[in-house]
Short mmCIF file of C-alpha atoms in Angstrom, two decimals:
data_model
loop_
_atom_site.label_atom_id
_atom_site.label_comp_id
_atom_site.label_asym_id
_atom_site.label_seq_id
_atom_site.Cartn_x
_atom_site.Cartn_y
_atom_site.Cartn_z
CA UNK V 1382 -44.76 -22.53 25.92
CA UNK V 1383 -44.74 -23.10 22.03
CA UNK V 1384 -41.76 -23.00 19.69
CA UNK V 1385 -41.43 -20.43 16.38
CA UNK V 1386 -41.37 -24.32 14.65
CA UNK V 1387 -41.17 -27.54 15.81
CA UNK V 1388 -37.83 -28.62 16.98
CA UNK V 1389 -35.24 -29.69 14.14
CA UNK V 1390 -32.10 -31.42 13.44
CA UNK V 1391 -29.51 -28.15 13.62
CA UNK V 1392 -28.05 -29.58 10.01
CA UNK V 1393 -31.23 -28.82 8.45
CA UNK V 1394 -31.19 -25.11 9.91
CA UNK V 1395 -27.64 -24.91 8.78
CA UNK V 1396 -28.88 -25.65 5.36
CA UNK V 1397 -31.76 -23.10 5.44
CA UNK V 1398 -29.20 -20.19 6.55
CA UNK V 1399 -27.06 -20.99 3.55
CA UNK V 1400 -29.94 -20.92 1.57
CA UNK V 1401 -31.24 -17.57 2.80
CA UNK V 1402 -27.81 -15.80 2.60
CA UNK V 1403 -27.05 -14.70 -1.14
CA UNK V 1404 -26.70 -12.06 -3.22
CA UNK V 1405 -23.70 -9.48 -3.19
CA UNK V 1406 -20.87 -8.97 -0.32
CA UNK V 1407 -20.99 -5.32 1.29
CA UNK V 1408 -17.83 -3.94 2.48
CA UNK V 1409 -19.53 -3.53 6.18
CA UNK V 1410 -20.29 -7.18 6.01
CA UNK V 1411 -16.26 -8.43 4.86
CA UNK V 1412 -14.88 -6.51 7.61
CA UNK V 1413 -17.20 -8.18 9.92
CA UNK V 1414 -14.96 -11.18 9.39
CA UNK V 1415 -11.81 -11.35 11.20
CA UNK V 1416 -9.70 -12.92 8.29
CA UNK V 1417 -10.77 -10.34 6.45
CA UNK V 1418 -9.97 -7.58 8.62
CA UNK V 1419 -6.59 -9.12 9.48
CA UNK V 1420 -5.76 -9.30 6.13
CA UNK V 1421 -7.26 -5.62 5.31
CA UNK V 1422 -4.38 -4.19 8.15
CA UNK V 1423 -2.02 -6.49 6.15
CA UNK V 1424 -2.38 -4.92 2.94
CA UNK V 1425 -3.54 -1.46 4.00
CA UNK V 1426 0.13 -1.15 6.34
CA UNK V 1427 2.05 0.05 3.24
CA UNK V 1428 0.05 3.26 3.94
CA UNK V 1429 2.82 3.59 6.68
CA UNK V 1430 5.44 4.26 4.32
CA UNK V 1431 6.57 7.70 2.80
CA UNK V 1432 5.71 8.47 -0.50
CA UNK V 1433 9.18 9.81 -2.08
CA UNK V 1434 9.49 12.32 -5.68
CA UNK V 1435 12.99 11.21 -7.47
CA UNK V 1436 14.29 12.26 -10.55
CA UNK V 1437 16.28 10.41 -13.16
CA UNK V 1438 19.52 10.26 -11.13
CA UNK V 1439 17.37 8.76 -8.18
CA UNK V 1440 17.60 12.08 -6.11
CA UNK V 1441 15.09 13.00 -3.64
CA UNK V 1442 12.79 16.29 -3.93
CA UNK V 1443 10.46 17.75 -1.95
CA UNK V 1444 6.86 17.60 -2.86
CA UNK V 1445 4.35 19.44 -1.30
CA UNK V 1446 1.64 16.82 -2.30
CA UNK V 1447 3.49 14.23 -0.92
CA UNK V 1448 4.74 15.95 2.38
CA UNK V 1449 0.88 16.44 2.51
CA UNK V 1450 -2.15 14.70 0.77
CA UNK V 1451 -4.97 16.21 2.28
CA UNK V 1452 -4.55 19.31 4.75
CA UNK V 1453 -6.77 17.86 6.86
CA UNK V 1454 -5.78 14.17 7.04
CA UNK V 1455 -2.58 12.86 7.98
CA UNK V 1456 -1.43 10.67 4.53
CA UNK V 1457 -1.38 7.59 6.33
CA UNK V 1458 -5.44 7.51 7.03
CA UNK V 1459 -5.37 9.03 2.71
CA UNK V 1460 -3.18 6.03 1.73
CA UNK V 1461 -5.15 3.78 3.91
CA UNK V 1462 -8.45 4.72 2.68
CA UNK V 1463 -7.07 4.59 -0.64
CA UNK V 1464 -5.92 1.04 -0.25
CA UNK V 1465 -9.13 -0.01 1.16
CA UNK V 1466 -11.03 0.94 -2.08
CA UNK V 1467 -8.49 -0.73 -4.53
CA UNK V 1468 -8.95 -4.06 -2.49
CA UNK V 1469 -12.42 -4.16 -2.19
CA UNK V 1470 -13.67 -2.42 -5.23
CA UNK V 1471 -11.12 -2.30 -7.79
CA UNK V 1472 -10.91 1.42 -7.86
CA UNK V 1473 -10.18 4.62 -6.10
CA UNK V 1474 -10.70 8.18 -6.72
CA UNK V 1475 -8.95 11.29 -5.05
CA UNK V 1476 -10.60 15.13 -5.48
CA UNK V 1477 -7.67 17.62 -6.97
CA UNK V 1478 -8.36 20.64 -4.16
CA UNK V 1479 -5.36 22.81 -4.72
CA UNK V 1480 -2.97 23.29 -7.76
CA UNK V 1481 0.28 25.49 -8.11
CA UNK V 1482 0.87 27.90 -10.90
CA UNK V 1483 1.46 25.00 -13.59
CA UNK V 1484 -1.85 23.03 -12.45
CA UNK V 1485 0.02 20.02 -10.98
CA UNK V 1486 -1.93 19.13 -8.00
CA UNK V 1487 -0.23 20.27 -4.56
CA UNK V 1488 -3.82 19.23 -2.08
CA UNK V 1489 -6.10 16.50 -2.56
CA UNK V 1490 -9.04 14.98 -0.53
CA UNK V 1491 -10.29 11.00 -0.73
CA UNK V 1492 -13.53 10.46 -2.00
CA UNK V 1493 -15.96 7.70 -0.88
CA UNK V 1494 -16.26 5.28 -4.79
CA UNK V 1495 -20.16 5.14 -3.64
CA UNK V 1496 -19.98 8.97 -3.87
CA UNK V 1497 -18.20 9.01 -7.70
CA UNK V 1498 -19.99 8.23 -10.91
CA UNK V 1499 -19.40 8.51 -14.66
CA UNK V 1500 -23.21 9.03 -15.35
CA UNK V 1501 -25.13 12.53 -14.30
CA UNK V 1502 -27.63 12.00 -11.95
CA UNK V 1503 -31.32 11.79 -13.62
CA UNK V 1504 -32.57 14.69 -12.81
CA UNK V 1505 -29.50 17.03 -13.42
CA UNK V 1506 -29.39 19.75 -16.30
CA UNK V 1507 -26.31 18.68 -18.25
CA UNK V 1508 -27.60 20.24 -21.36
CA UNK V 1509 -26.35 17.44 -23.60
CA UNK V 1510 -26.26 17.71 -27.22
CA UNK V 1511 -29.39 16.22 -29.35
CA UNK V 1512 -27.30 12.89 -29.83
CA UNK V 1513 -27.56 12.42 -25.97
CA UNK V 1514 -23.68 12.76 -25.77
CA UNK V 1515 -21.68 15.79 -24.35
CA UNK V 1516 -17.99 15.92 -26.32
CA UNK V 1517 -17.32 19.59 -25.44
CA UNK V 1518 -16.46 18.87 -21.71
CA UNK V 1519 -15.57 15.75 -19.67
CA UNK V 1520 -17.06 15.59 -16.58
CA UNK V 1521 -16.86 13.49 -12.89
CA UNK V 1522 -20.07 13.63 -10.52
CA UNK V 1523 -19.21 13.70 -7.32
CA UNK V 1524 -22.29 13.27 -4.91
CA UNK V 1525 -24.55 14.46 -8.35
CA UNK V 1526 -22.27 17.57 -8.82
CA UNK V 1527 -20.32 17.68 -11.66
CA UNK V 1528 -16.51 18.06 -11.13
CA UNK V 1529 -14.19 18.38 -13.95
CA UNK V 1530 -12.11 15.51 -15.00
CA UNK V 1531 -8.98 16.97 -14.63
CA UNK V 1532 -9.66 17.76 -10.72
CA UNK V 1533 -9.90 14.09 -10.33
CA UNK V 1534 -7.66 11.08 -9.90
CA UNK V 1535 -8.32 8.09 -10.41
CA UNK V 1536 -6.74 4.68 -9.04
CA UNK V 1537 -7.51 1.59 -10.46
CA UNK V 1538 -6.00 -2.13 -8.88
CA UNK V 1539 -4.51 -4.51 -11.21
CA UNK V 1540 -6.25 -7.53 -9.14
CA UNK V 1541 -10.16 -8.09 -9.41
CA UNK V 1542 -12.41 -6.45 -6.23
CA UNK V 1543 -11.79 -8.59 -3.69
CA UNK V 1544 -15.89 -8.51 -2.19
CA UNK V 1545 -16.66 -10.29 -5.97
CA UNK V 1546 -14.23 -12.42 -6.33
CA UNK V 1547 -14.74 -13.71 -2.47
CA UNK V 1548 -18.10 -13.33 -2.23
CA UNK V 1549 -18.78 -16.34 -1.62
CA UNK V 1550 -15.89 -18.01 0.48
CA UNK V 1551 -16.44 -14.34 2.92
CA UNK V 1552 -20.62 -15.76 3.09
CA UNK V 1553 -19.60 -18.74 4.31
CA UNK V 1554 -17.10 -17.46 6.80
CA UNK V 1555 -20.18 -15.17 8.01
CA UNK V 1556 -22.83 -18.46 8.23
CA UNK V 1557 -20.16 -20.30 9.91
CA UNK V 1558 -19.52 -17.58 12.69
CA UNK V 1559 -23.23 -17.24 13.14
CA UNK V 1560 -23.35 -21.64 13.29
CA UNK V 1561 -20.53 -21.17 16.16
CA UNK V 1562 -22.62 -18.18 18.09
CA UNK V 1563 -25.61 -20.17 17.89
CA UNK V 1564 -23.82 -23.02 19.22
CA UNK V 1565 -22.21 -21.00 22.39
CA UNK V 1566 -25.45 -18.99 23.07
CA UNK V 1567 -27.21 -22.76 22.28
CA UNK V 1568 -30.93 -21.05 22.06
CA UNK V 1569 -32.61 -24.15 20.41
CA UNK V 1570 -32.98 -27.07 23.57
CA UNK V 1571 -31.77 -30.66 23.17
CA UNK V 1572 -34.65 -31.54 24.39
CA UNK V 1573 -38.27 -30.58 25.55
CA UNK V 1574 -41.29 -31.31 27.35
CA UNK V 1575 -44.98 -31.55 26.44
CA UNK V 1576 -48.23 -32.28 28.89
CA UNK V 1577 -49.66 -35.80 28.54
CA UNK V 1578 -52.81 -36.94 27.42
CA UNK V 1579 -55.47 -35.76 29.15
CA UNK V 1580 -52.96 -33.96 31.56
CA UNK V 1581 -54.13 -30.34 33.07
CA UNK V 1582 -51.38 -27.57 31.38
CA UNK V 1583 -49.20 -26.40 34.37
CA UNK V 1584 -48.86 -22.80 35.17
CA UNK V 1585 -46.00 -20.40 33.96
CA UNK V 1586 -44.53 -20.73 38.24
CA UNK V 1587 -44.80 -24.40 37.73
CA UNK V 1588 -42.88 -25.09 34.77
CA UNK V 1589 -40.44 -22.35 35.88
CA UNK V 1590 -39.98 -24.71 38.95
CA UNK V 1591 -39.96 -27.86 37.20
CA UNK V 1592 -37.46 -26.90 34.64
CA UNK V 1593 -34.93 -26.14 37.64
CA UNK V 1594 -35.69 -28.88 39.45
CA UNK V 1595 -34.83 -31.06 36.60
CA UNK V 1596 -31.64 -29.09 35.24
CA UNK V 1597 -30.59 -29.39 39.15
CA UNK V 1598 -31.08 -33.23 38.80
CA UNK V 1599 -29.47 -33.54 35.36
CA UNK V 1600 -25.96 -32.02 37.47
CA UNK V 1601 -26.45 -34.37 40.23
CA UNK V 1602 -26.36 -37.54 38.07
CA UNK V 1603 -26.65 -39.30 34.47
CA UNK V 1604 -30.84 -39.15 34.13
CA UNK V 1605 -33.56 -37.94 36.25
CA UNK V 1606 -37.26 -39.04 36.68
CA UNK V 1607 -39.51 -37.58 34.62
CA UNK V 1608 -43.25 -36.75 35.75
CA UNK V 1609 -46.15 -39.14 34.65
CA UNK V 1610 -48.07 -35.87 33.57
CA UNK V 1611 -45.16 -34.65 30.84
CA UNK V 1612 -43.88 -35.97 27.84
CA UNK V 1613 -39.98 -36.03 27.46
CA UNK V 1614 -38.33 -35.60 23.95
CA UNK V 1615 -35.26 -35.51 22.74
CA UNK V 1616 -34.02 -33.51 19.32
CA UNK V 1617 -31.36 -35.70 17.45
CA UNK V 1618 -28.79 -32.88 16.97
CA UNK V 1619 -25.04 -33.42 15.76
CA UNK V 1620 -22.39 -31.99 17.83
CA UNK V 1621 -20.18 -29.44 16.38
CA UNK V 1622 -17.07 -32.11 16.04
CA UNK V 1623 -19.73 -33.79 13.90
CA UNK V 1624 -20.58 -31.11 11.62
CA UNK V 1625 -16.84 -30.20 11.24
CA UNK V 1626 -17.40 -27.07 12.22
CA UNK V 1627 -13.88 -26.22 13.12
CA UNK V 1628 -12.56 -27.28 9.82
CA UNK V 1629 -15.01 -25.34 7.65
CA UNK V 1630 -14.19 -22.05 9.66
CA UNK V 1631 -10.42 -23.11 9.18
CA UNK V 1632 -11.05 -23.77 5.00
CA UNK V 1633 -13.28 -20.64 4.99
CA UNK V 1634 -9.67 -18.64 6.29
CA UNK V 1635 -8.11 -20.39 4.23
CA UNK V 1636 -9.94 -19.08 0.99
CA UNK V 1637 -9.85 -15.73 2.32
CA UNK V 1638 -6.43 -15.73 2.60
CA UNK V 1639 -6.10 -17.30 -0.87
CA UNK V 1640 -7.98 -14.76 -2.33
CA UNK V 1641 -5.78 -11.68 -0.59
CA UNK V 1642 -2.72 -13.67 -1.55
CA UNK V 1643 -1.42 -13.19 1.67
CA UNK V 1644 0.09 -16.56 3.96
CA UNK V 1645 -2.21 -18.49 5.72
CA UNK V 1646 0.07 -18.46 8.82
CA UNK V 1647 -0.78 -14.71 9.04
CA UNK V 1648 -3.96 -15.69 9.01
CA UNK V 1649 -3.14 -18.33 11.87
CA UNK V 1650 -3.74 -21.16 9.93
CA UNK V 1651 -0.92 -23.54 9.74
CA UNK V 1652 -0.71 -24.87 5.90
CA UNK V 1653 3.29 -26.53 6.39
CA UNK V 1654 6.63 -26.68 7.86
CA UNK V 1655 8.06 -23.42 7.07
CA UNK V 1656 11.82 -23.32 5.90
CA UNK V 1657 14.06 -21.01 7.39
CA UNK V 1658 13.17 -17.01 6.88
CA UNK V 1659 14.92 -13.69 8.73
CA UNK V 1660 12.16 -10.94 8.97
CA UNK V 1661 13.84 -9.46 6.07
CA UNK V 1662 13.10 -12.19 4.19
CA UNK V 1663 9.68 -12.46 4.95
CA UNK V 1664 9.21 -9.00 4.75
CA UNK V 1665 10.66 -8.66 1.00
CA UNK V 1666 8.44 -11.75 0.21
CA UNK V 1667 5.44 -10.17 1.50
CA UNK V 1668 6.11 -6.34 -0.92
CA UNK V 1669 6.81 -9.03 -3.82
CA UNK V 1670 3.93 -11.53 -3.54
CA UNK V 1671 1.07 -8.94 -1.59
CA UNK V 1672 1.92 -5.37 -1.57
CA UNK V 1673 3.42 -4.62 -4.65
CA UNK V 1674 0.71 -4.55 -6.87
CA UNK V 1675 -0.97 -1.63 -4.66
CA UNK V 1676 1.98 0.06 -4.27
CA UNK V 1677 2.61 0.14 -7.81
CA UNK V 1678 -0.89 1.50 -8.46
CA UNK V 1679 -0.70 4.19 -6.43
CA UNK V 1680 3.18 5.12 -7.54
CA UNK V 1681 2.13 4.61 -11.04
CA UNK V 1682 -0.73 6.75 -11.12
CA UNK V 1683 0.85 9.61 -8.90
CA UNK V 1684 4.22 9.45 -11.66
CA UNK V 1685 1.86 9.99 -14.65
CA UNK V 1686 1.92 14.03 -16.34
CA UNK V 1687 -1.05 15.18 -14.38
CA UNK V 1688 0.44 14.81 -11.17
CA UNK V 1689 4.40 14.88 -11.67
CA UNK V 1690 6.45 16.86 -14.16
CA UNK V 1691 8.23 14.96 -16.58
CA UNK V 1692 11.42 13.31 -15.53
CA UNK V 1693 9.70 12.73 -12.00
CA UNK V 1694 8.59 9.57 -10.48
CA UNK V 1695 6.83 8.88 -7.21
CA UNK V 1696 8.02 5.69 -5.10
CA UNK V 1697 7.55 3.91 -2.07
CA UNK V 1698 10.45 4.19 0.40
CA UNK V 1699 11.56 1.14 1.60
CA UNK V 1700 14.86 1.62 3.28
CA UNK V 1701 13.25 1.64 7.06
CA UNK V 1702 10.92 -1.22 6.51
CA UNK V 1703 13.72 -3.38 4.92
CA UNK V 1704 16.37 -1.98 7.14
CA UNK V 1705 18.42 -4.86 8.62
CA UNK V 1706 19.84 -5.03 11.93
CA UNK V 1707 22.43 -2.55 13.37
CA UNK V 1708 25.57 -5.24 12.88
CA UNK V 1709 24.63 -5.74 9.35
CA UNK V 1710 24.25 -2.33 8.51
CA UNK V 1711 27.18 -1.66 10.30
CA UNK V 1712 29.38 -3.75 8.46
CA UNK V 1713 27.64 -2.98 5.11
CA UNK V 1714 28.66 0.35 5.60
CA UNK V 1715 32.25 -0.35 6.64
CA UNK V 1716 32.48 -2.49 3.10
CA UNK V 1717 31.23 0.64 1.19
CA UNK V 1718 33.54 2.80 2.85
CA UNK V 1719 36.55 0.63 1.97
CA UNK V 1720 35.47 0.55 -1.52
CA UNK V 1721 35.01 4.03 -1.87
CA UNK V 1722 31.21 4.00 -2.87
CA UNK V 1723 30.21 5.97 0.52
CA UNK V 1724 32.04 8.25 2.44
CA UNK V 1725 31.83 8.73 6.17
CA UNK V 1726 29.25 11.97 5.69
CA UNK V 1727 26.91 9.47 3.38
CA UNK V 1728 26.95 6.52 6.62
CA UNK V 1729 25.93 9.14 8.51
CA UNK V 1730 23.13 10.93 6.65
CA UNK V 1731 21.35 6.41 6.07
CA UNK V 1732 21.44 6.74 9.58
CA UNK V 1733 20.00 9.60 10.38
CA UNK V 1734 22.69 11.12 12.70
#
């Protein structure tokens, strides 16, 4: 029995994984980590909320876009998707597939960012003009076919792509996991045998045997004897309290969740003693520190003259997700009765009866 390399301290192998694992983040490879994940369901639950169309008196009207992104996608997995792409690459792109009589978009399908790019594919017959550029048309290619621009939207994130800008602390989160598998699976031995001098090799059946019979001896007490025709070693490896393997993982989460700008404690890593915070609260912290800049993307973009008619604005509603409880409401809406700003019919329309 021979080893792929001679038996090492597991610090040095730790050091030669780092070493090997560079280069770019893929998107497959951030989800991979849990933090990362958690914090992707954070972010991406805003795709939960409706999508309203106000005008400038803050009245609700129906939009067929918004009642429906895609025909054949509910809008949460649309919105999802679409948050997905602005985290981890900046930008996000959505195909115009239906338009009314005015052109203003009324269906729209996501498209993958791998799939979209500004340049024509090499061997496609743009006919450009002799200076190389094309100023009579502006064109998107979408999987190398050329869409025009106004069929497409386009979605770009105020806060850098998340798989650059965490490259690195997202690496080390994936070396560290693989350190903590290779510790539970433990496929490199502590220690190991080798025939003495001048000793015959045993069979495959014998070492079988003798391996058992000293693991079984090992249980029974502290030491056990070891033949006069073997060798014993013993690889000087560091435990993983040594290493600190715990609190890398837990710094690792901790940069993850700095870079998302979410709370550690979501993340389950206890930072400090938390003041006092109703899930309102927390909840209006969370749209003002971590959602809002997605939300306002996507609101912003949809509210511009290709997609809404002037006066119109697309918004997030917010009244069930900050909704406080019934005995608050309650008595909110007695107060606005009494001052005349609702009316009994009003109460009963916020509430849905």
């Amino acid at each position: 029995r021979t080893f792929s390399s001679a038996p090492r301290p597991i610090d040095q192998l730790f050091a030669e994984m780092m070493g090997r694992e560079s280069g770019p983040v893929s998107r497959a490879q951030a989800l991979s980590v849990p933090a990362v994940q958690r914090g992707r369901n954070m972010i991406c639950s805003i795709s939960t909320l409706p999508l309203t169309l106000l005008d400038s008196e803050n009245r609700k009207h129906r939009s067929p876009l918004l009642e429906q992104l895609d025909p054949d996608v509910p809008n949460v997995v649309t919105l999802a998707q679409t948050v997905e792409d602005l985290l981890f690459d900046g930008i996000a792109w959505w195909l115009v597939t239906a338009q009314d009589f005015a052109g203003y978009p009324v269906a729209v399908r996501h498209l993958d960012p791998s799939s979209v790019s500004l340049q024509p594919p090499a061997d496609a017959n743009h006919d450009p003009l002799p200076s190389g550029v094309d100023p009579r048309r502006a064109v998107v290619w979408v999987n190398g076919d050329p869409v025009p621009a106004e069929r497409i939207i386009r979605f770009d994130s105020p806060n850098p792509p998340l798989l650059q800008v965490a490259g690195a602390a997202i690496r080390r989160a994936i070396l560290l996991d693989k350190a903590a598998r290779m510790y539970a699976d433990d496929p490199r031995p502590l220690d190991y045998f080798t025939p003495a001098d001048g000793a015959d090799p045993a069979s495959d059946d014998e070492i079988e045997q003798l391996l058992a019979q000293w693991k079984a001896a090992r249980k029974k007490r502290s030491t056990a004897y070891v033949p006069a025709a073997l060798e014993y070693h013993s690889v000087d490896s560091p435990s993983p309290a040594e290493l600190q393997l715990v609190e890398l993982q837990r710094q690792a989460t901790l940069d993850i969740a700095n870079a998302l700008g979410i709370d550690p404690e979501d993340l389950g890593i206890s930072t400090t003693s938390r003041t006092y915070q109703n899930a309102i609260d927390r909840r209006r912290d969370r749209i003002n520190d971590v959602l809002a800049p997605f939300m306002r993307a996507i609101t912003d973009r949809l509210s511009m003259g290709d997609v809404t008619r002037r006066g119109y604005r697309v918004t997030f509603d917010l009244d069930d997700y900050l909704k406080a409880n019934p005995t608050e409401r309650w008595l909110m809406h007695e107060k606005a009765i009494q001052l005349g700003v609702m009316d009994v019919a009003e109460v009963r329309a916020r509430e849905d009866l």
